[in-house]
Tab-separated table of C-alpha atoms in Angstrom:
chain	number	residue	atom	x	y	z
A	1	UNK	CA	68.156	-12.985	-82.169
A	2	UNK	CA	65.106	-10.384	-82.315
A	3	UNK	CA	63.370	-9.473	-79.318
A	4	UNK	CA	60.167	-7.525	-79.620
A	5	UNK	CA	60.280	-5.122	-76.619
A	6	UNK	CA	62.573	-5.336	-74.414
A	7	UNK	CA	61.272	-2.287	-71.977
A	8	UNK	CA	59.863	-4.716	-69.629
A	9	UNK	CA	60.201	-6.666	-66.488
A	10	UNK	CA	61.676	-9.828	-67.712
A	11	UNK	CA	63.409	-7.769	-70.621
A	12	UNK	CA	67.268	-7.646	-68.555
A	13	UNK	CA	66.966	-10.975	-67.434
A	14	UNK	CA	66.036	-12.129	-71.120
A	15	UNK	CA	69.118	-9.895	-72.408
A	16	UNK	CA	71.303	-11.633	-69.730
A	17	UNK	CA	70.925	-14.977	-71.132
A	18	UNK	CA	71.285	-14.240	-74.448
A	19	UNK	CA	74.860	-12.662	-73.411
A	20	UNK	CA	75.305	-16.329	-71.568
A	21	UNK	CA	74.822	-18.280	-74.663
A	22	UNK	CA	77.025	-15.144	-77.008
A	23	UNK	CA	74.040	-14.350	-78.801
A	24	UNK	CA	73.769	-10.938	-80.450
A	25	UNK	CA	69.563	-9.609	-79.803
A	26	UNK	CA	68.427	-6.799	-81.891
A	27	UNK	CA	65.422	-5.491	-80.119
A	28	UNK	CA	61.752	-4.022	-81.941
A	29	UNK	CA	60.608	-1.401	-80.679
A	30	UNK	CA	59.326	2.328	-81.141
A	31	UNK	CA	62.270	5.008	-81.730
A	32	UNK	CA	60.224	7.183	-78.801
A	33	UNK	CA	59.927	4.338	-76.094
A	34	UNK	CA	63.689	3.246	-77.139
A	35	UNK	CA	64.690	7.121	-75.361
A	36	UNK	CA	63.449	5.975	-72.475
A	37	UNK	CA	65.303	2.691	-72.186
A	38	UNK	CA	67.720	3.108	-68.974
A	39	UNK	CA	71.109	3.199	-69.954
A	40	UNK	CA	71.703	-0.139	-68.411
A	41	UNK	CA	69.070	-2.004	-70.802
A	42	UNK	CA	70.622	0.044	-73.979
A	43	UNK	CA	74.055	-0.922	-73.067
A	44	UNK	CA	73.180	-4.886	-73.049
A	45	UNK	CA	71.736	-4.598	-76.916
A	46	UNK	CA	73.484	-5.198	-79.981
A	47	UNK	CA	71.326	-3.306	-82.152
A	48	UNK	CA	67.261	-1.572	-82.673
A	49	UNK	CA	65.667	-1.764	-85.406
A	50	UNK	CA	62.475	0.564	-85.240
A	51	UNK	CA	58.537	-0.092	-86.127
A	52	UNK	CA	54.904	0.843	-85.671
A	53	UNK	CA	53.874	-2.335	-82.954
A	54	UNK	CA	50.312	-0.989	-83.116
A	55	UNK	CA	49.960	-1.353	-86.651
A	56	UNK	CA	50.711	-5.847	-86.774
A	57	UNK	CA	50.859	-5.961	-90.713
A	58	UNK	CA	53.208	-3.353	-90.743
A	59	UNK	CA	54.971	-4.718	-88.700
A	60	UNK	CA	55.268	-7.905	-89.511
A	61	UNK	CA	56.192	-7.032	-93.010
A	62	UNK	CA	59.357	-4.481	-91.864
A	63	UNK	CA	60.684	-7.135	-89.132
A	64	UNK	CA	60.462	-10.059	-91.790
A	65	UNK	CA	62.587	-8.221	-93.982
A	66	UNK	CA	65.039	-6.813	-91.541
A	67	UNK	CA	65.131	-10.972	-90.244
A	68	UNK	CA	66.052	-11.834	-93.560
A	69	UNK	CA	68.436	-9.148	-94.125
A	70	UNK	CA	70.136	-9.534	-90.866
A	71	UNK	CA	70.530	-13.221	-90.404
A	72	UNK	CA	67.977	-13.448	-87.229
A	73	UNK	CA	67.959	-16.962	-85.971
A	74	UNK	CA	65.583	-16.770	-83.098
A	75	UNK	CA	62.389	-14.588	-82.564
A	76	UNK	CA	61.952	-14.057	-78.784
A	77	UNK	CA	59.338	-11.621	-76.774
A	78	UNK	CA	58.587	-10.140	-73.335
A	79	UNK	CA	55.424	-8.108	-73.276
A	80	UNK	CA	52.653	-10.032	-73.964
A	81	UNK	CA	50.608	-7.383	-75.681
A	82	UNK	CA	53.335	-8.509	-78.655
A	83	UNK	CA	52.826	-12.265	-77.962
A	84	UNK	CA	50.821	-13.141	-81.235
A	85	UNK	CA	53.807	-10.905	-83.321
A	86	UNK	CA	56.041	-12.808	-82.252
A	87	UNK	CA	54.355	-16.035	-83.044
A	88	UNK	CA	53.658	-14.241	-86.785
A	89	UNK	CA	57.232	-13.717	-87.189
A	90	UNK	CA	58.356	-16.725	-86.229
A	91	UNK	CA	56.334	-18.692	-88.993
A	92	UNK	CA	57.181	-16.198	-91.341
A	93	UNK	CA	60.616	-16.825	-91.140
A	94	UNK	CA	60.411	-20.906	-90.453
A	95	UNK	CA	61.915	-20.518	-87.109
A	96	UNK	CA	60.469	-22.172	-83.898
A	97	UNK	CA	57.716	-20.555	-82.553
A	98	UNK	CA	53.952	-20.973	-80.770
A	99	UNK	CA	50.471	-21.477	-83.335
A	100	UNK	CA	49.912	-18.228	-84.986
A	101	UNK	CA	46.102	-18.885	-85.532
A	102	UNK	CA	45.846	-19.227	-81.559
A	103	UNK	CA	48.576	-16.900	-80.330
A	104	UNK	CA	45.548	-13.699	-79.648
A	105	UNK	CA	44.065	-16.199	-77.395
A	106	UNK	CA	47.354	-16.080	-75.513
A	107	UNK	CA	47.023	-12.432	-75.619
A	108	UNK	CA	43.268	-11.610	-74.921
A	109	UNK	CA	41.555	-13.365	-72.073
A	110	UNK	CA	37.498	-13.527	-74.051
A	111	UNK	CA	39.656	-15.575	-76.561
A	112	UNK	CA	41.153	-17.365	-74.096
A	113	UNK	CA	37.932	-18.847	-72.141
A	114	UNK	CA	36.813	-19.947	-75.750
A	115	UNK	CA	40.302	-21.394	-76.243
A	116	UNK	CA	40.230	-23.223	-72.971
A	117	UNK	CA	36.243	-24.463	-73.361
A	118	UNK	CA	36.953	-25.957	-76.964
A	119	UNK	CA	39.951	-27.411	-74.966
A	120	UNK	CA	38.018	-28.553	-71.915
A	121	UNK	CA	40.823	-26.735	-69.315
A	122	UNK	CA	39.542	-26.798	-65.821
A	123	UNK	CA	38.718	-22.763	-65.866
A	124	UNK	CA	36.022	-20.694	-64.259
A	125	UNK	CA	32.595	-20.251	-65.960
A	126	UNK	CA	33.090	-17.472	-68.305
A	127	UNK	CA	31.183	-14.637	-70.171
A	128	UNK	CA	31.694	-11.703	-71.985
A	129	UNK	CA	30.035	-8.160	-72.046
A	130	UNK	CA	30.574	-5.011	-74.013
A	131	UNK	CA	28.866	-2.856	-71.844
A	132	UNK	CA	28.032	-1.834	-67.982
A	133	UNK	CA	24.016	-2.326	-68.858
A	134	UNK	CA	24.807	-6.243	-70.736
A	135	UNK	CA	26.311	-7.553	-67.189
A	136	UNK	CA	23.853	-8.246	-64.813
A	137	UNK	CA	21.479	-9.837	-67.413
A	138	UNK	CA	24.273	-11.803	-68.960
A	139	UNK	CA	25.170	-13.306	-65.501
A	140	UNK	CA	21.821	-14.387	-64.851
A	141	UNK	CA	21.521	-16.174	-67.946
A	142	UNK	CA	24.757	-18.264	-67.627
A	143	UNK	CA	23.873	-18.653	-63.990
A	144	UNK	CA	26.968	-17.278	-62.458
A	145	UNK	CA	26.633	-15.744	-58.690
A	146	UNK	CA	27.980	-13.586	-56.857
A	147	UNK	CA	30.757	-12.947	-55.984
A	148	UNK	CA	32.255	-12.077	-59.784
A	149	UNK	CA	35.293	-11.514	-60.937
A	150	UNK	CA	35.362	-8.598	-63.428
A	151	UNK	CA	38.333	-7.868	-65.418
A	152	UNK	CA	39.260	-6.229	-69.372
A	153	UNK	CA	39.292	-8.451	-71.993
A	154	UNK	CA	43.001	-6.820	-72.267
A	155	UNK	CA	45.348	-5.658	-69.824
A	156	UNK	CA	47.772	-6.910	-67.324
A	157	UNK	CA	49.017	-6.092	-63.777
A	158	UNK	CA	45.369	-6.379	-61.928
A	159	UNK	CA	44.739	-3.014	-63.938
A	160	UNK	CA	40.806	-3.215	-63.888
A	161	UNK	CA	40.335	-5.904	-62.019
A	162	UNK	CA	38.458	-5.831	-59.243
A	163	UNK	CA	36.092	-8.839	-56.742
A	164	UNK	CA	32.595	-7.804	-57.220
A	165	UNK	CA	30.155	-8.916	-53.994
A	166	UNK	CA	26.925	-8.109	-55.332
A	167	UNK	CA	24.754	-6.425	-58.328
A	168	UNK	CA	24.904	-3.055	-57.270
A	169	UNK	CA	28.536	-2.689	-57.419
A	170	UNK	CA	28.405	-4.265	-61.204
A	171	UNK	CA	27.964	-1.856	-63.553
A	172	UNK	CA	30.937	0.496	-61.883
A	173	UNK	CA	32.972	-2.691	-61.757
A	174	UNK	CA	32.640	-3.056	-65.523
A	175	UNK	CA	33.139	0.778	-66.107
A	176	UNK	CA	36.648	0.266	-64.517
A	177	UNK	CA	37.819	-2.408	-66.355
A	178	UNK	CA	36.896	-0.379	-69.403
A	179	UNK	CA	38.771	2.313	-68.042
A	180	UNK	CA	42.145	2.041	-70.316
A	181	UNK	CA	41.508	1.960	-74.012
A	182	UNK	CA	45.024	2.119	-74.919
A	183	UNK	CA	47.936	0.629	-73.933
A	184	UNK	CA	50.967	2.864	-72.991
A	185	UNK	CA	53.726	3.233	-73.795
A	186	UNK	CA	52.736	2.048	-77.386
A	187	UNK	CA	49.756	3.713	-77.657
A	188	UNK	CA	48.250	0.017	-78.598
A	189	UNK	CA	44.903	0.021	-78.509
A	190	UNK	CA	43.130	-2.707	-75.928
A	191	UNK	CA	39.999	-4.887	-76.479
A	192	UNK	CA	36.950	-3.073	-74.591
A	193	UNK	CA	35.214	-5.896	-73.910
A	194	UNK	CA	35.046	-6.926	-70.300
A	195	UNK	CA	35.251	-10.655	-69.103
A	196	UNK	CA	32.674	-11.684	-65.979
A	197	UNK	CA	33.782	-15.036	-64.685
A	198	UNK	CA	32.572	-16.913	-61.497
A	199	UNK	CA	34.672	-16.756	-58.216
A	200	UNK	CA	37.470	-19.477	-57.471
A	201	UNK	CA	37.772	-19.440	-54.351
A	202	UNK	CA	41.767	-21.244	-52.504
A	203	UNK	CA	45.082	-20.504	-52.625
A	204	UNK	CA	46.456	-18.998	-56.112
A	205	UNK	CA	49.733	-20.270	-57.430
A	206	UNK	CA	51.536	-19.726	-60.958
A	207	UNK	CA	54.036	-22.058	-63.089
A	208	UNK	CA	56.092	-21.327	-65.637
A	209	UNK	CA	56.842	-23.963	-68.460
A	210	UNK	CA	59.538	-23.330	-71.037
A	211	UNK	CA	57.968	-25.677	-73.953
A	212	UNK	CA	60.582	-27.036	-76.985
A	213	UNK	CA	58.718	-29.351	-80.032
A	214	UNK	CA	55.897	-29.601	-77.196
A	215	UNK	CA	57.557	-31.253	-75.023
A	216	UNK	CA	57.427	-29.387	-71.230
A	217	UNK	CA	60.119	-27.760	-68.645
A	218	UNK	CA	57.912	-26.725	-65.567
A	219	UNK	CA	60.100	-24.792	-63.555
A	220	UNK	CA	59.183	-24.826	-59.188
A	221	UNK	CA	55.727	-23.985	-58.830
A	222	UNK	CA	55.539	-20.146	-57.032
A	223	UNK	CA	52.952	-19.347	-54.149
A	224	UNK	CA	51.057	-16.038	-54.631
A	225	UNK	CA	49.658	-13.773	-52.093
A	226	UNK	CA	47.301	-11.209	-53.053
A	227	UNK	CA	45.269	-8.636	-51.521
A	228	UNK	CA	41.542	-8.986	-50.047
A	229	UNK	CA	38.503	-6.956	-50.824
A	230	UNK	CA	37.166	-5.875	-53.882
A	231	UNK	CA	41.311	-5.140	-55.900
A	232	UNK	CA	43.579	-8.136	-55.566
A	233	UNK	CA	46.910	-6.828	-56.045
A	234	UNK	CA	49.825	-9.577	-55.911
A	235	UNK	CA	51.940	-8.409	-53.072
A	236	UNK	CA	54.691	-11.351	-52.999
A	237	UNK	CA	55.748	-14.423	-54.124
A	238	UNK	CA	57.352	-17.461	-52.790
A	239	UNK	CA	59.156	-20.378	-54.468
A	240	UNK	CA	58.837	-23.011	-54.429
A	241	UNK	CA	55.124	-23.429	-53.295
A	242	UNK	CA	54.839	-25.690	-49.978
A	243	UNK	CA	52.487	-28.350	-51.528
A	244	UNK	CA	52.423	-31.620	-51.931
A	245	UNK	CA	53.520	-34.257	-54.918
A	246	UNK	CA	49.961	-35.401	-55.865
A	247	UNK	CA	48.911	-31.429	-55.746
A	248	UNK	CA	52.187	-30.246	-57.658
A	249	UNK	CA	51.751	-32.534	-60.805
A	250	UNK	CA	48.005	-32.012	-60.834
A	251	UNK	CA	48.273	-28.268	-61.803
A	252	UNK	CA	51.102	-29.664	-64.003
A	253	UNK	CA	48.895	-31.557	-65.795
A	254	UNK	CA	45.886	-29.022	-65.955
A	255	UNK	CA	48.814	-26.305	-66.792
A	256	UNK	CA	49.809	-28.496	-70.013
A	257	UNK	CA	46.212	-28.856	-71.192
A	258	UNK	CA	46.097	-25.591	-70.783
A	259	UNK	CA	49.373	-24.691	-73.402
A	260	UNK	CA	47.889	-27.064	-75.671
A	261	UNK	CA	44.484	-25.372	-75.850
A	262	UNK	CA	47.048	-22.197	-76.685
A	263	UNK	CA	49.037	-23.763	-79.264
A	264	UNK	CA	51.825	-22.850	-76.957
A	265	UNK	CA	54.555	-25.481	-78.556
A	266	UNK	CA	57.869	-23.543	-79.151
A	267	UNK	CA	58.358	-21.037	-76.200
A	268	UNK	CA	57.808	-20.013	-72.659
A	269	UNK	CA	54.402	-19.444	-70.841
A	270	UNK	CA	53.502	-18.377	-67.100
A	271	UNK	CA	50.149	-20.123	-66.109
A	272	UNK	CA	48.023	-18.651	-62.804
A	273	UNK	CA	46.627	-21.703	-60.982
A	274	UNK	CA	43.864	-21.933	-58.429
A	275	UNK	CA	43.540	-25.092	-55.941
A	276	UNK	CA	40.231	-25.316	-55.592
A	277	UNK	CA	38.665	-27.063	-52.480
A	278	UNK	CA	37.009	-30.434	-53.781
A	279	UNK	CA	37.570	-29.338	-57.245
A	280	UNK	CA	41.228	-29.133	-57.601
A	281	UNK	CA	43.288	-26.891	-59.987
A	282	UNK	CA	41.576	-24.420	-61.858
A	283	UNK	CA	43.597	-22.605	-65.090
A	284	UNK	CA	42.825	-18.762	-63.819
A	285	UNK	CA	44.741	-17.402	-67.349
A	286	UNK	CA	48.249	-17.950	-68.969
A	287	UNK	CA	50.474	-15.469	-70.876
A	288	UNK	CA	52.844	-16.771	-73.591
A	289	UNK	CA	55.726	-14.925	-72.034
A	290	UNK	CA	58.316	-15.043	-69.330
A	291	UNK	CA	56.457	-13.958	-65.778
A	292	UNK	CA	56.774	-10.016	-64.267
A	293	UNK	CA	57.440	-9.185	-60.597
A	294	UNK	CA	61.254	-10.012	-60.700
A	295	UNK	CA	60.074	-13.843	-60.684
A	296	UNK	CA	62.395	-14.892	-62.923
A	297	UNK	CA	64.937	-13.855	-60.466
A	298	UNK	CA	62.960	-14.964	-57.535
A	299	UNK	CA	62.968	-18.927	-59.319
A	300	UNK	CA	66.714	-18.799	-60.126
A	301	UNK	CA	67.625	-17.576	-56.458
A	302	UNK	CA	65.290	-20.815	-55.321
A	303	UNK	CA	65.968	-23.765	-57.627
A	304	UNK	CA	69.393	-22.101	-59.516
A	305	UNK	CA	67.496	-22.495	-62.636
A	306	UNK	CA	67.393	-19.757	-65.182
A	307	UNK	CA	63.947	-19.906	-66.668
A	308	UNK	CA	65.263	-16.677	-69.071
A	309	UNK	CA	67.917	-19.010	-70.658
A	310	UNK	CA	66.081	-22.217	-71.179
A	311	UNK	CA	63.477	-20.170	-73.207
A	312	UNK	CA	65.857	-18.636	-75.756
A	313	UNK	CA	67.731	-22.392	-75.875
A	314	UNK	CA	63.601	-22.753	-77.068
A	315	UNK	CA	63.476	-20.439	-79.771
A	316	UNK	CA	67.356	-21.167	-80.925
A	317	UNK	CA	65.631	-24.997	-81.056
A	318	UNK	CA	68.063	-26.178	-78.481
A	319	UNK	CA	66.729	-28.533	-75.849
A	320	UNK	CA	66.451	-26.108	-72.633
A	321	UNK	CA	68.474	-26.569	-69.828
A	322	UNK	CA	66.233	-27.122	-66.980
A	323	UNK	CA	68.378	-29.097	-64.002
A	324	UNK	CA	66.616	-30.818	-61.397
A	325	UNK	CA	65.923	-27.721	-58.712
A	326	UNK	CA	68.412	-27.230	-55.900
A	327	UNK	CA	67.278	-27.107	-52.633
A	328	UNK	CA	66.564	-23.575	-50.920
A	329	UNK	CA	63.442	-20.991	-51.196
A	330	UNK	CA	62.725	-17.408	-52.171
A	331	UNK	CA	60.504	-14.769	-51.624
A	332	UNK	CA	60.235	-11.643	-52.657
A	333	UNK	CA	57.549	-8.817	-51.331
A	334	UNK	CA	56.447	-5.568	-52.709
A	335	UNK	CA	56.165	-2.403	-50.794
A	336	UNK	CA	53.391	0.093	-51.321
A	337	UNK	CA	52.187	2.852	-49.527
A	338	UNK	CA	49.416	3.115	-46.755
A	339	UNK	CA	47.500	5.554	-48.290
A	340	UNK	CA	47.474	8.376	-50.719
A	341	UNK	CA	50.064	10.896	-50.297
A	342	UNK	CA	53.853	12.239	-50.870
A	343	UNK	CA	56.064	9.423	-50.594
A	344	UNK	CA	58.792	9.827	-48.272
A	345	UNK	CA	60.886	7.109	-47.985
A	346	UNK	CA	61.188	3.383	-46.317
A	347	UNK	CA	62.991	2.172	-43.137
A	348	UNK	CA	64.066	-1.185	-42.991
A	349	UNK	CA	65.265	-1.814	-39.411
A	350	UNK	CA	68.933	-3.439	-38.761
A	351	UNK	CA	70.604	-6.235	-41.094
A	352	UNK	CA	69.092	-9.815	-41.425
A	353	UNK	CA	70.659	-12.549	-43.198
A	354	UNK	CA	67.727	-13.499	-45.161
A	355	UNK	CA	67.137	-10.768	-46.851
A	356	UNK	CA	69.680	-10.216	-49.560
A	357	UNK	CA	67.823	-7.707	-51.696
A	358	UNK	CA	66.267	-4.079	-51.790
A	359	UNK	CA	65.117	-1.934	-54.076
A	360	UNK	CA	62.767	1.234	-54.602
A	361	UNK	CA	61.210	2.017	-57.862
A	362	UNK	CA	59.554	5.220	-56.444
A	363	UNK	CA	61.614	8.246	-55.880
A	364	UNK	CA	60.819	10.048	-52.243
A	365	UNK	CA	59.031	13.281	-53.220
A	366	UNK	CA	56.387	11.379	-55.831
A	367	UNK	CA	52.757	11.239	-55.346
A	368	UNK	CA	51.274	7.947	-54.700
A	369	UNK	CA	47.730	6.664	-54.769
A	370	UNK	CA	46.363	3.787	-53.049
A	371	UNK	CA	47.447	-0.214	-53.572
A	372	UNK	CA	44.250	-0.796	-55.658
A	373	UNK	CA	46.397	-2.518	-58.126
A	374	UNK	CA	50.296	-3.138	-58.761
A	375	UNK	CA	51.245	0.174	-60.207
A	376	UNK	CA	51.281	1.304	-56.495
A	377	UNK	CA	54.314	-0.513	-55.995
A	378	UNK	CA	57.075	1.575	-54.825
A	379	UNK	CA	59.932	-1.075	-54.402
A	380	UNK	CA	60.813	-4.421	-53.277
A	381	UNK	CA	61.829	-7.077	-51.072
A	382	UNK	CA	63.799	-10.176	-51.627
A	383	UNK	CA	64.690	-13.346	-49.066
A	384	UNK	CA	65.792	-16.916	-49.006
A	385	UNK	CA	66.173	-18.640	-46.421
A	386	UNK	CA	66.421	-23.151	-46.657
A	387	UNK	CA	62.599	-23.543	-47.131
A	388	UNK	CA	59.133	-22.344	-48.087
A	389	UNK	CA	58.006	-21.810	-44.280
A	390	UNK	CA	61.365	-20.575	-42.970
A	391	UNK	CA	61.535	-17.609	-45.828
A	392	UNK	CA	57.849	-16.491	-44.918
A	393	UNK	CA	58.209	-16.544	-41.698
A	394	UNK	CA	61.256	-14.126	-42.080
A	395	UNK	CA	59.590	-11.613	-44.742
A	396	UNK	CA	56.343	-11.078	-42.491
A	397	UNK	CA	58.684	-10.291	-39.612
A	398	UNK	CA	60.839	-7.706	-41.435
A	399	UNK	CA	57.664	-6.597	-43.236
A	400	UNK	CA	56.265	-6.225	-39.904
A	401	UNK	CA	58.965	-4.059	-39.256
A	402	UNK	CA	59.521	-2.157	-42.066
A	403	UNK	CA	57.731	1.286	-42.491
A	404	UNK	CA	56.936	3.107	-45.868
A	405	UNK	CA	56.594	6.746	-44.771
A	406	UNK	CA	53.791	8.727	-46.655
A	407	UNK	CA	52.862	12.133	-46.059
């Protein structure tokens, strides 16, 4: 198996399943990033094989050849930046894979609004700028009001995103979603356009759907909580979502119009849902790639299903083995600082049963901005507890009680 990129959040939980089903993954990559790769993701890796990921005919051409050569049966990726390679690849080589001639859609969100209008999705009203002075004008003219969301045509992680209120903050808003023009640690450069699109306003929820010869796995749907104001950060997730039947398969079935809009048929693809008051789901985006934020984790802890597993059974063109989910909940929470400073460490006070996981990504000693988006993460929370209500109730109290010290 090939795996384009595996320096990612999903990438160990991706190279744990192939172990489970004693496949051997080669991963693409740059020579540079691969010396950065924690010794723990090198040592579950059969082999590298090394290319230029900013330059797609390149290398499409070298990782075709090295397919060939090397008997790849599967073509499998985790940053989505990479999604339409992958999708390239796979044709190339006749293995099972997503539409090639809509996989940028899947990987750039103007694209995507067109995708999803020719596909009549349920999505917000959408436009697209190139520049600070186009935005107000263009807004009036598709007659979409305030509040906006404003976010880059190309990125990930709420980098550049940001809730505008009113005119006056609209120019700066579309200034800092133009503020990253390339993509580390690649050096892949990003779309500049900016997408404007109206303000959904309800609870936000995401599903993931592992997809084989088009037919669909949904996995539990996931709860999201954000941040207010004008930068919503995600600071936690739970799973399964506390909603109802009738609400559950109606952002199933907006979710699947959604893939098919993508051409997402061979694969795995994590959709962001809004549940609009009187309007129902609304199709925020979707990325043709296993979800971030340790979710993949956070689902098998829930339901005991491994989303990872059942995508690569995809790819290998084995039906995926998605069990009916167990019962139980998870939740996981991110800790970031209170302000800008030194970061000095976290107390969690006394042992609880529900919370069966810790971890810091920030070493005490760093500098750390402000949460404006989720690179001001320094660590993490995990819980379960028997159901949705019972496991948030126990991560506000211990978040209530937990202090991250900044200096």
């Amino acid at each position: 198996m090939l795996l384009i990129e595996a320096l990612a959040n999903s990438g160990p939980y991706v190279l744990d399943a192939a172990r489970s089903l004693d496949a051997h993954v080669f991963v693409a990559t740059h020579e540079d990033v691969y010396e950065s790769y924690p010794a723990a993701l090198r040592d579950k890796i059969h082999g590298t094989v090394f290319t230029d990921l900013t330059d797609p005919d390149r290398a499409l051409a070298e990782l075709a050849a090295f397919a060939r050569a090397t008997g790849i049966d599967a073509v499998a990726g985790c940053w989505e930046f990479f999604t339409p390679l992958v999708a390239h690849l796979a044709q190339r080589l006749g293995l099972p894979g997503n539409d090639p001639l809509r996989a940028q859609a899947c990987r750039n969100k103007a694209e995507m609004a067109q995708a999803f209008r020719a596909g009549q999705v349920p999505a917000p009203a959408t436009i697209v700028v190139d520049s600070a002075g186009q935005a107000e004008g263009a807004l009036g003219r598709a007659g979409i009001g305030f509040p906006v969301v404003v976010k880059p045509a190309e990125q990930g992680g709420s980098w550049g995103v940001s809730v505008v209120e009113s005119p006056g903050q609209l120019a700066a808003a579309v200034r800092h979603a133009q503020s990253w023009p390339i993509a580390a640690p690649h050096g892949l450069p990003m779309d500049q356009r900016v997408v404007l699109q109206e303000y959904v306003d309800g609870p936000e929820f995401s599903l993931d759907t592992v997809v084989w010869r088009d037919e669909y796995f949904h996995m539990p749907l996931v709860e999201k909580h954000t941040t207010g104001g004008s930068y919503r950060a995600e600071t936690g997730h739970t799973c399964p979502a506390a909603l109802g039947h009738a609400d559950v398969r109606a952002v199933r079935a907006a979710t699947e119009r959604a893939l098919q809009a993508l051409g997402i048929r061979n694969g795995v693809a994590h959709t962001e849902v809004k549940l609009s008051p009187g309007a129902g789901p609304v199709v925020i985006e979707v990325g043709a790639r296993l979800p971030g934020d340790h979710l993949v984790d956070v689902v098998r802890r829930a339901s005991g299903i491994d989303e990872a597993r059942a995508y690569l059974q995809a790819v290998l063109d084995e039906k995926p083995d998605v069990p009916e989910p167990r019962q139980g909940a998870c939740a996981i929470r991110f800790l970031t600082p209170p302000r800008a400073g030194t970061f000095r460490g976290v107390t969690v006070p006394g042992r609880h049963d529900g919370l069966v996981d810790q971890h810091l990504t920030t070493p005490p000693g760093a500098v750390v901005g402000g949460a404006h988006d989720n690179s001001a993460r320094i660590g993490h929370l995990v819980f379960t507890a028997p159901t949705p209500g019972q496991v948030n109730a126990d991560a506000a109290r211990i978040l209530a009680r937990t202090r991250v010290e900044v200096s």
